[in-house]
CSV table of C-alpha atoms in Angstrom, one decimal:
chain,number,residue,atom,x,y,z
M,1,UNK,CA,68.3,59.5,-50.2
M,2,UNK,CA,65.2,61.2,-51.2
M,3,UNK,CA,65.2,63.4,-54.1
M,4,UNK,CA,63.7,66.9,-55.1
M,5,UNK,CA,63.5,68.1,-58.5
M,6,UNK,CA,63.5,71.9,-58.4
M,7,UNK,CA,62.5,73.7,-61.6
M,8,UNK,CA,63.5,77.5,-61.5
M,9,UNK,CA,66.3,79.9,-62.3
M,10,UNK,CA,69.5,80.3,-60.7
M,11,UNK,CA,70.7,84.1,-60.3
M,12,UNK,CA,74.3,85.0,-59.4
M,13,UNK,CA,73.0,88.1,-56.9
M,14,UNK,CA,69.9,88.0,-55.1
M,15,UNK,CA,69.7,84.8,-52.8
M,16,UNK,CA,66.7,83.3,-54.5
M,17,UNK,CA,65.6,80.7,-56.9
M,18,UNK,CA,67.8,77.8,-57.3
M,19,UNK,CA,70.6,79.5,-54.8
M,20,UNK,CA,68.2,79.4,-51.9
M,21,UNK,CA,66.8,75.9,-53.0
M,22,UNK,CA,69.8,74.0,-53.5
M,23,UNK,CA,71.3,74.9,-49.7
M,24,UNK,CA,68.0,74.4,-48.0
M,25,UNK,CA,67.3,71.1,-49.2
M,26,UNK,CA,70.8,69.7,-49.0
M,27,UNK,CA,70.8,71.2,-45.2
M,28,UNK,CA,67.6,69.0,-44.6
M,29,UNK,CA,69.5,66.0,-45.8
M,30,UNK,CA,68.1,65.5,-49.6
M,31,UNK,CA,69.4,65.9,-52.9
M,32,UNK,CA,68.2,68.7,-54.9
M,33,UNK,CA,68.1,68.3,-58.3
M,34,UNK,CA,68.1,71.4,-60.2
M,35,UNK,CA,66.2,72.1,-63.8
M,36,UNK,CA,67.4,75.4,-64.6
M,37,UNK,CA,65.2,77.5,-66.6
M,38,UNK,CA,67.5,80.7,-66.9
M,39,UNK,CA,70.8,82.0,-65.6
M,40,UNK,CA,70.5,85.8,-64.5
M,41,UNK,CA,73.4,87.9,-63.6
M,42,UNK,CA,70.9,89.6,-61.0
M,43,UNK,CA,67.5,88.4,-59.7
M,44,UNK,CA,64.9,90.8,-61.7
M,45,UNK,CA,64.3,93.4,-59.1
M,46,UNK,CA,67.8,95.1,-59.4
M,47,UNK,CA,67.5,98.1,-61.7
M,48,UNK,CA,69.9,96.0,-64.3
M,49,UNK,CA,70.2,92.4,-65.1
M,50,UNK,CA,71.4,90.0,-68.0
M,51,UNK,CA,69.3,87.2,-68.2
M,52,UNK,CA,70.2,83.6,-70.2
M,53,UNK,CA,66.7,82.0,-71.2
M,54,UNK,CA,67.4,78.2,-71.2
M,55,UNK,CA,64.1,77.5,-73.1
M,56,UNK,CA,65.8,76.1,-76.1
M,57,UNK,CA,67.5,73.8,-73.7
M,58,UNK,CA,65.0,72.3,-71.7
M,59,UNK,CA,63.8,69.8,-73.8
M,60,UNK,CA,67.1,67.9,-74.4
M,61,UNK,CA,68.2,68.3,-70.8
M,62,UNK,CA,64.7,67.2,-69.4
M,63,UNK,CA,65.0,64.1,-71.9
M,64,UNK,CA,67.7,62.6,-70.7
M,65,UNK,CA,66.2,62.2,-67.2
M,66,UNK,CA,63.3,60.9,-69.3
M,67,UNK,CA,65.5,58.3,-71.0
M,68,UNK,CA,67.1,57.4,-67.7
M,69,UNK,CA,63.8,56.8,-65.8
M,70,UNK,CA,64.7,59.5,-63.0
M,71,UNK,CA,62.0,59.5,-60.4
M,72,UNK,CA,61.5,62.4,-57.5
M,73,UNK,CA,60.2,62.1,-54.3
M,74,UNK,CA,59.0,65.9,-54.6
M,75,UNK,CA,58.8,68.3,-57.8
M,76,UNK,CA,59.0,72.1,-56.7
M,77,UNK,CA,58.7,74.7,-59.4
M,78,UNK,CA,59.2,78.5,-59.2
M,79,UNK,CA,60.4,81.2,-62.1
M,80,UNK,CA,59.2,80.8,-65.5
M,81,UNK,CA,60.7,82.9,-68.2
M,82,UNK,CA,57.9,82.7,-71.2
M,83,UNK,CA,54.8,80.7,-72.2
M,84,UNK,CA,56.7,78.1,-74.3
M,85,UNK,CA,58.9,77.4,-71.2
M,86,UNK,CA,55.9,77.0,-69.0
M,87,UNK,CA,54.4,74.2,-71.9
M,88,UNK,CA,57.6,72.4,-71.3
M,89,UNK,CA,57.5,72.6,-67.4
M,90,UNK,CA,53.6,71.6,-67.3
M,91,UNK,CA,54.6,68.4,-69.5
M,92,UNK,CA,57.5,67.8,-67.3
M,93,UNK,CA,55.7,67.7,-64.1
M,94,UNK,CA,53.2,65.3,-65.4
M,95,UNK,CA,56.8,63.0,-66.7
M,96,UNK,CA,58.4,63.2,-63.9
M,97,UNK,CA,56.1,62.6,-60.9
M,98,UNK,CA,54.5,59.2,-59.9
M,99,UNK,CA,51.7,58.4,-57.6
M,100,UNK,CA,53.8,59.2,-54.5
M,101,UNK,CA,55.4,62.4,-55.7
M,102,UNK,CA,54.6,65.6,-53.7
M,103,UNK,CA,54.4,68.5,-56.3
M,104,UNK,CA,54.7,72.3,-54.7
M,105,UNK,CA,54.0,74.9,-57.0
M,106,UNK,CA,55.4,78.5,-56.3
M,107,UNK,CA,52.9,80.2,-58.5
M,108,UNK,CA,55.3,83.0,-59.5
M,109,UNK,CA,53.3,86.1,-61.0
M,110,UNK,CA,52.9,89.1,-59.1
M,111,UNK,CA,53.5,90.9,-55.6
M,112,UNK,CA,52.2,94.1,-54.1
M,113,UNK,CA,49.5,94.2,-56.3
M,114,UNK,CA,51.2,94.2,-59.7
M,115,UNK,CA,52.3,91.7,-62.4
M,116,UNK,CA,56.1,91.3,-62.5
M,117,UNK,CA,57.5,93.2,-65.5
M,118,UNK,CA,58.3,89.8,-67.1
M,119,UNK,CA,55.1,88.1,-66.7
M,120,UNK,CA,52.1,88.7,-69.3
M,121,UNK,CA,48.7,87.5,-68.6
M,122,UNK,CA,49.1,85.0,-71.2
M,123,UNK,CA,52.1,83.5,-68.9
M,124,UNK,CA,50.1,83.8,-66.2
M,125,UNK,CA,47.4,81.6,-67.1
M,126,UNK,CA,50.0,78.9,-67.9
M,127,UNK,CA,51.1,79.7,-64.2
M,128,UNK,CA,47.3,79.2,-63.0
M,129,UNK,CA,47.3,75.6,-65.2
M,130,UNK,CA,50.6,74.5,-63.4
M,131,UNK,CA,48.8,75.2,-60.0
M,132,UNK,CA,46.1,73.2,-60.7
M,133,UNK,CA,48.6,70.0,-60.9
M,134,UNK,CA,50.2,70.6,-57.6
M,135,UNK,CA,49.3,69.1,-54.0
M,136,UNK,CA,50.5,72.2,-52.3
M,137,UNK,CA,50.9,76.0,-53.7
M,138,UNK,CA,52.5,78.9,-51.8
M,139,UNK,CA,51.3,81.9,-53.3
M,140,UNK,CA,52.0,85.5,-51.8
M,141,UNK,CA,48.6,87.6,-51.3
M,142,UNK,CA,48.9,89.2,-54.4
M,143,UNK,CA,49.4,85.6,-56.4
M,144,UNK,CA,46.1,84.5,-54.4
M,145,UNK,CA,44.0,87.1,-55.6
M,146,UNK,CA,44.8,86.1,-59.2
M,147,UNK,CA,44.3,82.6,-58.4
M,148,UNK,CA,41.0,83.2,-56.9
M,149,UNK,CA,39.8,86.4,-58.9
M,150,UNK,CA,39.7,88.6,-56.3
M,151,UNK,CA,40.9,92.2,-56.0
M,152,UNK,CA,44.1,92.8,-54.6
M,153,UNK,CA,42.8,96.3,-53.3
M,154,UNK,CA,39.3,94.9,-51.7
M,155,UNK,CA,41.2,92.1,-50.2
M,156,UNK,CA,43.8,94.1,-48.6
M,157,UNK,CA,41.5,97.1,-47.3
M,158,UNK,CA,40.1,94.2,-44.9
M,159,UNK,CA,43.4,94.0,-43.3
M,160,UNK,CA,42.1,95.9,-40.1
M,161,UNK,CA,39.4,93.6,-39.5
M,162,UNK,CA,39.4,90.9,-37.1
M,163,UNK,CA,38.2,88.3,-39.8
M,164,UNK,CA,40.9,89.2,-42.3
M,165,UNK,CA,42.4,85.8,-41.8
M,166,UNK,CA,39.3,84.0,-42.3
M,167,UNK,CA,38.7,85.9,-45.5
M,168,UNK,CA,41.7,84.8,-47.0
M,169,UNK,CA,41.5,81.1,-45.8
M,170,UNK,CA,37.8,81.0,-47.5
M,171,UNK,CA,39.5,82.4,-50.9
M,172,UNK,CA,42.2,79.8,-50.8
M,173,UNK,CA,39.8,77.1,-50.0
M,174,UNK,CA,38.1,77.6,-53.0
M,175,UNK,CA,41.1,76.9,-55.0
M,176,UNK,CA,41.2,73.3,-53.2
M,177,UNK,CA,40.4,70.1,-55.2
M,178,UNK,CA,41.3,66.7,-55.5
M,179,UNK,CA,44.7,66.9,-55.8
M,180,UNK,CA,45.5,70.2,-54.5
M,181,UNK,CA,45.1,69.7,-50.8
M,182,UNK,CA,46.8,72.6,-49.0
M,183,UNK,CA,47.1,76.5,-50.1
M,184,UNK,CA,49.9,78.2,-48.2
M,185,UNK,CA,49.6,82.1,-48.7
M,186,UNK,CA,52.7,83.8,-47.4
M,187,UNK,CA,53.6,87.3,-46.2
M,188,UNK,CA,50.1,88.3,-45.1
M,189,UNK,CA,50.8,91.8,-43.6
M,190,UNK,CA,48.2,92.8,-40.8
M,191,UNK,CA,49.5,95.8,-38.3
M,192,UNK,CA,53.0,94.9,-37.4
M,193,UNK,CA,53.0,91.5,-38.3
M,194,UNK,CA,53.8,89.3,-41.1
M,195,UNK,CA,52.0,85.9,-41.3
M,196,UNK,CA,51.9,82.6,-43.4
M,197,UNK,CA,48.2,81.0,-43.5
M,198,UNK,CA,47.9,77.5,-44.1
M,199,UNK,CA,44.5,76.2,-45.4
M,200,UNK,CA,43.3,72.7,-46.0
M,201,UNK,CA,40.1,71.6,-46.6
M,202,UNK,CA,39.3,70.8,-43.1
M,203,UNK,CA,42.6,72.8,-41.6
M,204,UNK,CA,43.4,76.3,-41.1
M,205,UNK,CA,46.6,77.7,-39.3
M,206,UNK,CA,48.6,80.8,-39.0
M,207,UNK,CA,52.2,81.2,-38.1
M,208,UNK,CA,52.9,84.7,-37.4
M,209,UNK,CA,56.1,86.8,-37.0
M,210,UNK,CA,56.8,90.3,-36.4
M,211,UNK,CA,57.2,92.7,-39.4
M,212,UNK,CA,60.7,94.0,-39.6
M,213,UNK,CA,62.6,95.7,-42.4
M,214,UNK,CA,60.0,95.6,-45.3
M,215,UNK,CA,60.0,92.7,-48.4
M,216,UNK,CA,63.3,91.2,-49.4
M,217,UNK,CA,64.3,88.8,-52.4
M,218,UNK,CA,64.4,85.0,-52.0
M,219,UNK,CA,62.1,84.5,-48.7
M,220,UNK,CA,59.3,83.2,-51.1
M,221,UNK,CA,62.1,80.7,-52.6
M,222,UNK,CA,63.3,79.7,-49.2
M,223,UNK,CA,60.0,79.4,-47.5
M,224,UNK,CA,58.8,76.9,-50.5
M,225,UNK,CA,62.1,75.0,-50.3
M,226,UNK,CA,61.7,74.3,-46.4
M,227,UNK,CA,58.0,73.7,-46.7
M,228,UNK,CA,58.5,71.1,-49.6
M,229,UNK,CA,61.5,69.2,-47.9
M,230,UNK,CA,59.9,68.8,-44.7
M,231,UNK,CA,56.8,67.5,-46.3
M,232,UNK,CA,59.0,65.1,-48.1
M,233,UNK,CA,60.5,63.9,-45.0
M,234,UNK,CA,57.1,63.3,-43.5
M,235,UNK,CA,56.6,66.1,-41.2
M,236,UNK,CA,53.2,67.8,-40.6
M,237,UNK,CA,51.8,70.8,-42.6
M,238,UNK,CA,51.6,73.0,-39.3
M,239,UNK,CA,55.3,71.8,-38.3
M,240,UNK,CA,56.8,72.6,-41.7
M,241,UNK,CA,55.1,75.9,-42.1
M,242,UNK,CA,56.3,76.9,-38.6
M,243,UNK,CA,59.8,76.1,-39.5
M,244,UNK,CA,59.9,77.9,-42.4
M,245,UNK,CA,58.4,81.3,-40.7
M,246,UNK,CA,60.8,81.2,-37.8
M,247,UNK,CA,63.7,80.5,-39.9
M,248,UNK,CA,63.2,83.4,-42.1
M,249,UNK,CA,62.2,85.6,-39.5
M,250,UNK,CA,65.6,84.9,-37.6
M,251,UNK,CA,67.6,85.7,-40.8
M,252,UNK,CA,65.7,88.8,-41.5
M,253,UNK,CA,66.3,90.1,-38.1
M,254,UNK,CA,70.2,89.6,-39.0
M,255,UNK,CA,69.7,91.1,-42.4
M,256,UNK,CA,68.2,94.3,-41.2
M,257,UNK,CA,70.9,94.8,-38.4
M,258,UNK,CA,73.4,94.5,-41.3
M,259,UNK,CA,71.8,97.1,-43.4
M,260,UNK,CA,71.5,94.7,-46.4
M,261,UNK,CA,69.5,96.3,-49.6
M,262,UNK,CA,66.1,93.9,-50.3
M,263,UNK,CA,67.5,93.2,-53.3
M,264,UNK,CA,70.4,91.3,-52.0
M,265,UNK,CA,68.2,88.7,-50.1
M,266,UNK,CA,68.6,87.7,-46.8
M,267,UNK,CA,71.6,86.6,-44.2
M,268,UNK,CA,70.2,82.9,-44.1
M,269,UNK,CA,73.6,80.9,-44.7
M,270,UNK,CA,74.2,81.3,-40.9
M,271,UNK,CA,71.3,79.7,-39.9
M,272,UNK,CA,71.5,76.5,-41.7
M,273,UNK,CA,72.4,74.8,-38.7
M,274,UNK,CA,68.9,75.1,-37.5
M,275,UNK,CA,67.8,73.2,-40.4
M,276,UNK,CA,70.6,70.3,-40.4
M,277,UNK,CA,69.8,69.7,-36.8
M,278,UNK,CA,66.4,68.7,-37.7
């Protein structure tokens, strides 16, 4: 059975991070090996939450993996609590990967043009360093602008133009390198649609769905987990992104019908069969 190491927090409420990755990767027939960066009562979008930062425990946790010679088919990273923790994760990625390991980084930093309240500029610089170690990254549009040093306001001002997706693709392409092969820009809004744009050196595809109900907690984690697992299974990038888009679209439709608060995440559990039957 293939193994994916997932470095992320775990939140009691919000259906995000490890609580999203564990069922998704398991449903797709792989072992999800968690490296918990923090334990939160609720994800950070709620008005109140308690966070237990696990930075002080990470070295000892990971040293056990190193001493056992654990290796992974893929590594997926997400939320980080501090610069100190980011430094540990940067080293961990180097120690845990081999020449065949797929590294997928969700460069969590910001959304809707604003840094998350728990992220400093220094921490963002660490995330950018981590993104450069990846084979695939899954930024939202705000994070793409940070990575590509673009103005979010100026970028979104182009959303009515026919060439909007091409503009985003060109920005994403500037990040590509010998090891960073694909940038997938998630949740790009244009009119009444929301799109995921996958950009490679010589490729560019758009997976589009209807914009329903606004933004929900955990969709980025679900998306990155599906894409990472499908690529690890040997599926194509275009197929992996399309599957993730369709899965999240179905779950959001149910969530909106139920009137669920955006912080509570989406009703993805009832659609796991869609992945199990893969």
